[in-house]
Amino acid sequence: MAEHHADADIAAVASLIAEPARAAVLTALLDGRALAAGELARLAGVSPATASAHLARLLDGGLLRVASQGRHRYYRLAGPEVAEILEVLARVSPRAPVRSLRQSRRARLLGEARTCYDHLAGRAGVELLAAMLAAGHLTGADSFEVTPAGEEALAGLGADLAAARRSRRRFAAACLDWTERRPHLAGALGAEITRALLERDWYRRDPAGRALRLTELGGKGLAAMFSCKGLTSHTPVT
């Protein structure tokens, strides 16, 4: 008798994400950081008790992981596949209305450069992938391989390609950017490049969220190494 497999229960995951406070918690963790319950409650605009109940459901549903440090518990996304789900939903969801100058500034910064879990996204991520393909550092379309020229350039950046190749996740893949509607580089290679960019102080994390700020050093470095001159059109931080 042929074996029949039931379809995946996507409704269970969808119901977890559909609640506004839980969606806010997941969005706050999209940059790959681990945050305490109190901070997530503040970001979601709910009481600590309500946040605790939502976090328990997200843990039970496999969307979050938690680690204890002393008396505190820190929550993060369960993995890059959860971030991918959220990014796909963002692409088909209406934009939230902008009602203040603060929200307008935040939206602009997120559009310029941000982390999509652990890799560079926004206009910066799209421009970097396009520049690497144009320079012959990468080949491919939906998934990519590093060329000898790319190996040299990424070694100069300080990216550990051997570590990226040892990872159990996809090595290098195109991820359609929800603000640009063009692909940026995802996977283990995208994460390793972003780590190197932050370590070299070419980008800095915005204290208020998951936006990244291009530094003056980074603008010069990206223009020299990858010909990413379009990224310097906004004012870098010093």
CSV table of C-alpha atoms in Angstrom, one decimal:
chain,number,residue,atom,x,y,z
A,1,MET,CA,0.0,0.0,0.0
A,2,ALA,CA,1.4,3.4,-0.9
A,3,GLU,CA,2.3,5.6,2.0
A,4,HIS,CA,0.5,8.9,2.2
A,5,HIS,CA,2.0,12.0,3.8
A,6,ALA,CA,-0.1,14.8,5.1
A,7,ASP,CA,0.6,18.4,4.1
A,8,ALA,CA,2.5,20.6,6.5
A,9,ASP,CA,0.3,22.3,9.1
A,10,ILE,CA,1.1,25.9,8.0
A,11,ALA,CA,-2.0,27.1,9.8
A,12,ALA,CA,-0.4,26.4,13.2
A,13,VAL,CA,2.6,28.6,12.4
A,14,ALA,CA,0.5,31.3,10.6
A,15,SER,CA,-1.7,31.6,13.7
A,16,LEU,CA,1.3,32.2,15.9
A,17,ILE,CA,2.6,35.0,13.6
A,18,ALA,CA,-0.8,36.6,13.0
A,19,GLU,CA,-1.3,38.0,16.5
A,20,PRO,CA,0.0,41.6,16.5
A,21,ALA,CA,2.0,41.5,19.7
A,22,ARG,CA,3.7,38.2,18.7
A,23,ALA,CA,4.4,39.6,15.2
A,24,ALA,CA,6.1,42.6,16.9
A,25,VAL,CA,8.2,40.3,19.0
A,26,LEU,CA,9.4,38.3,16.0
A,27,THR,CA,10.1,41.5,14.0
A,28,ALA,CA,12.2,42.9,16.9
A,29,LEU,CA,14.3,39.8,16.8
A,30,LEU,CA,14.8,39.8,13.0
A,31,ASP,CA,18.4,41.2,13.4
A,32,GLY,CA,19.5,38.0,15.0
A,33,ARG,CA,20.0,39.5,18.5
A,34,ALA,CA,18.8,37.9,21.7
A,35,LEU,CA,16.6,40.2,23.8
A,36,ALA,CA,15.2,39.9,27.4
A,37,ALA,CA,11.5,39.5,28.0
A,38,GLY,CA,11.1,43.0,29.4
A,39,GLU,CA,12.6,44.6,26.4
A,40,LEU,CA,10.4,42.5,24.1
A,41,ALA,CA,7.4,43.5,26.1
A,42,ARG,CA,8.3,47.2,25.7
A,43,LEU,CA,8.8,46.8,21.9
A,44,ALA,CA,5.5,45.0,21.5
A,45,GLY,CA,3.6,47.5,23.7
A,46,VAL,CA,2.2,44.9,26.1
A,47,SER,CA,2.6,44.2,29.8
A,48,PRO,CA,5.3,41.8,31.0
A,49,ALA,CA,2.8,39.2,31.9
A,50,THR,CA,1.2,39.3,28.5
A,51,ALA,CA,4.6,39.2,26.8
A,52,SER,CA,5.5,36.1,28.9
A,53,ALA,CA,2.4,34.3,27.6
A,54,HIS,CA,3.2,35.2,24.0
A,55,LEU,CA,6.8,34.1,24.4
A,56,ALA,CA,5.7,30.8,25.8
A,57,ARG,CA,3.5,30.2,22.8
A,58,LEU,CA,6.3,31.2,20.3
A,59,LEU,CA,8.7,28.8,22.1
A,60,ASP,CA,6.2,25.9,22.0
A,61,GLY,CA,5.6,26.6,18.3
A,62,GLY,CA,9.3,26.3,17.6
A,63,LEU,CA,9.7,29.9,16.4
A,64,LEU,CA,11.9,31.1,19.3
A,65,ARG,CA,14.8,29.8,21.4
A,66,VAL,CA,15.7,30.9,24.9
A,67,ALA,CA,18.9,31.0,26.9
A,68,SER,CA,19.3,31.7,30.6
A,69,GLN,CA,22.0,34.0,31.9
A,70,GLY,CA,21.8,34.4,35.7
A,71,ARG,CA,18.3,35.5,36.5
A,72,HIS,CA,17.5,36.6,33.0
A,73,ARG,CA,16.2,34.8,30.0
A,74,TYR,CA,17.1,35.9,26.5
A,75,TYR,CA,15.0,35.1,23.5
A,76,ARG,CA,16.0,34.9,19.8
A,77,LEU,CA,14.6,33.5,16.6
A,78,ALA,CA,15.0,29.7,16.3
A,79,GLY,CA,17.0,30.1,13.1
A,80,PRO,CA,17.4,31.7,9.7
A,81,GLU,CA,14.4,29.8,8.3
A,82,VAL,CA,12.2,31.8,10.7
A,83,ALA,CA,13.7,35.0,9.4
A,84,GLU,CA,13.0,33.9,5.8
A,85,ILE,CA,9.3,33.3,6.6
A,86,LEU,CA,9.1,36.8,8.1
A,87,GLU,CA,10.8,38.4,5.1
A,88,VAL,CA,8.5,36.7,2.7
A,89,LEU,CA,5.5,37.9,4.6
A,90,ALA,CA,6.9,41.4,4.6
A,91,ARG,CA,7.1,41.3,0.8
A,92,VAL,CA,3.4,40.6,0.5
A,93,SER,CA,2.1,42.7,3.4
A,94,PRO,CA,1.0,46.4,3.2
A,95,ARG,CA,3.4,49.0,4.5
A,96,ALA,CA,2.7,50.3,8.0
A,97,PRO,CA,1.5,53.9,7.9
A,98,VAL,CA,4.1,56.5,8.9
A,99,ARG,CA,2.7,58.9,11.4
A,100,SER,CA,5.8,60.7,12.7
A,101,LEU,CA,9.2,62.0,11.7
A,102,ARG,CA,10.7,59.4,13.9
A,103,GLN,CA,8.9,56.6,12.1
A,104,SER,CA,9.8,58.2,8.7
A,105,ARG,CA,13.5,58.3,9.7
A,106,ARG,CA,13.4,54.7,10.9
A,107,ALA,CA,11.8,53.5,7.7
A,108,ARG,CA,14.4,55.3,5.6
A,109,LEU,CA,17.3,53.8,7.6
A,110,LEU,CA,15.8,50.3,7.3
A,111,GLY,CA,15.5,50.8,3.6
A,112,GLU,CA,19.1,51.9,3.3
A,113,ALA,CA,20.7,49.1,5.3
A,114,ARG,CA,19.6,46.5,7.8
A,115,THR,CA,20.2,43.0,8.9
A,116,CYS,CA,17.9,40.2,7.7
A,117,TYR,CA,18.6,37.9,10.6
A,118,ASP,CA,22.4,37.8,10.1
A,119,HIS,CA,23.1,39.1,6.6
A,120,LEU,CA,23.1,42.5,4.9
A,121,ALA,CA,19.7,43.6,3.4
A,122,GLY,CA,18.1,46.8,2.1
A,123,ARG,CA,19.6,48.9,-0.6
A,124,ALA,CA,23.1,48.2,0.7
A,125,GLY,CA,22.7,44.4,0.5
A,126,VAL,CA,21.2,44.6,-3.0
A,127,GLU,CA,23.9,46.9,-4.3
A,128,LEU,CA,26.7,44.7,-2.8
A,129,LEU,CA,25.4,41.6,-4.5
A,130,ALA,CA,25.0,43.4,-7.8
A,131,ALA,CA,28.5,44.8,-7.5
A,132,MET,CA,30.0,41.3,-6.7
A,133,LEU,CA,28.2,39.7,-9.7
A,134,ALA,CA,29.3,42.6,-12.0
A,135,ALA,CA,32.9,42.3,-10.8
A,136,GLY,CA,32.9,38.5,-11.3
A,137,HIS,CA,33.4,37.7,-7.6
A,138,LEU,CA,30.3,35.5,-7.7
A,139,THR,CA,28.6,33.5,-10.4
A,140,GLY,CA,25.1,32.1,-10.4
A,141,ALA,CA,21.5,33.3,-10.2
A,142,ASP,CA,19.4,31.8,-7.3
A,143,SER,CA,22.5,30.3,-5.7
A,144,PHE,CA,26.0,31.4,-6.0
A,145,GLU,CA,29.6,30.2,-6.2
A,146,VAL,CA,32.7,32.3,-5.3
A,147,THR,CA,35.2,32.8,-8.2
A,148,PRO,CA,39.0,32.9,-7.7
A,149,ALA,CA,38.7,36.7,-7.9
A,150,GLY,CA,36.0,36.6,-5.3
A,151,GLU,CA,38.1,34.4,-3.0
A,152,GLU,CA,40.8,37.1,-3.1
A,153,ALA,CA,38.5,40.0,-2.5
A,154,LEU,CA,36.7,38.3,0.4
A,155,ALA,CA,40.0,37.2,2.0
A,156,GLY,CA,40.9,40.9,1.9
A,157,LEU,CA,37.7,41.8,3.6
A,158,GLY,CA,38.4,39.2,6.3
A,159,ALA,CA,35.5,36.9,5.5
A,160,ASP,CA,36.1,33.3,6.5
A,161,LEU,CA,35.0,31.3,3.5
A,162,ALA,CA,36.0,28.0,5.0
A,163,ALA,CA,33.7,28.6,8.0
A,164,ALA,CA,30.9,29.5,5.7
A,165,ARG,CA,31.3,26.3,3.7
A,166,ARG,CA,31.4,24.2,6.8
A,167,SER,CA,28.0,25.6,7.9
A,168,ARG,CA,25.0,23.3,7.7
A,169,ARG,CA,22.9,26.0,6.1
A,170,ARG,CA,22.8,27.1,2.5
A,171,PHE,CA,26.2,28.5,1.4
A,172,ALA,CA,25.1,31.4,-0.8
A,173,ALA,CA,21.6,32.1,-2.0
A,174,ALA,CA,19.5,35.0,-3.4
A,175,CYS,CA,16.9,36.4,-1.0
A,176,LEU,CA,14.4,38.8,-2.5
A,177,ASP,CA,14.6,42.0,-0.5
A,178,TRP,CA,11.2,43.2,0.7
A,179,THR,CA,12.0,46.9,0.4
A,180,GLU,CA,14.0,46.8,-2.8
A,181,ARG,CA,12.2,44.0,-4.7
A,182,ARG,CA,15.6,42.8,-5.9
A,183,PRO,CA,17.8,40.1,-4.3
A,184,HIS,CA,20.5,40.5,-1.7
A,185,LEU,CA,22.9,37.8,-0.6
A,186,ALA,CA,21.7,35.3,2.0
A,187,GLY,CA,23.0,32.1,3.5
A,188,ALA,CA,26.3,31.3,5.3
A,189,LEU,CA,28.3,33.5,2.9
A,190,GLY,CA,26.0,36.5,3.4
A,191,ALA,CA,26.3,36.1,7.1
A,192,GLU,CA,30.1,35.8,7.0
A,193,ILE,CA,30.4,38.9,4.9
A,194,THR,CA,28.1,40.9,7.2
A,195,ARG,CA,30.1,39.8,10.2
A,196,ALA,CA,33.3,41.0,8.5
A,197,LEU,CA,31.7,44.3,7.6
A,198,LEU,CA,30.7,45.0,11.2
A,199,GLU,CA,34.1,43.8,12.5
A,200,ARG,CA,35.9,46.2,10.3
A,201,ASP,CA,33.6,49.0,11.4
A,202,TRP,CA,32.4,49.5,7.8
A,203,TYR,CA,28.9,49.3,9.2
A,204,ARG,CA,27.6,49.9,12.7
A,205,ARG,CA,24.4,48.7,14.3
A,206,ASP,CA,21.8,51.4,15.0
A,207,PRO,CA,21.2,51.3,18.8
A,208,ALA,CA,17.5,51.8,18.3
A,209,GLY,CA,16.9,48.8,16.0
A,210,ARG,CA,18.1,46.6,13.2
A,211,ALA,CA,19.2,49.3,10.9
A,212,LEU,CA,22.9,49.4,10.0
A,213,ARG,CA,24.8,52.7,9.5
A,214,LEU,CA,27.5,53.0,6.9
A,215,THR,CA,30.7,54.6,8.3
A,216,GLU,CA,33.0,56.9,6.3
A,217,LEU,CA,35.6,54.1,6.4
A,218,GLY,CA,33.1,51.7,5.1
A,219,GLY,CA,32.0,53.9,2.2
A,220,LYS,CA,35.6,54.2,1.0
A,221,GLY,CA,36.3,50.5,1.6
A,222,LEU,CA,33.3,49.3,-0.3
A,223,ALA,CA,34.0,51.7,-3.2
A,224,ALA,CA,37.6,50.5,-3.4
A,225,MET,CA,37.0,46.7,-2.9
A,226,PHE,CA,33.6,46.1,-4.6
A,227,SER,CA,32.9,49.3,-6.6
A,228,CYS,CA,29.8,49.9,-4.5
A,229,LYS,CA,29.8,53.7,-5.1
A,230,GLY,CA,26.1,53.9,-4.9
A,231,LEU,CA,26.1,53.1,-1.2
A,232,THR,CA,27.9,56.4,-0.4
A,233,SER,CA,24.9,58.5,-1.6
A,234,HIS,CA,23.7,58.9,2.0
A,235,THR,CA,25.8,60.5,4.6
A,236,PRO,CA,28.0,58.0,6.5
A,237,VAL,CA,28.5,58.2,10.2
A,238,THR,CA,32.0,59.1,11.5
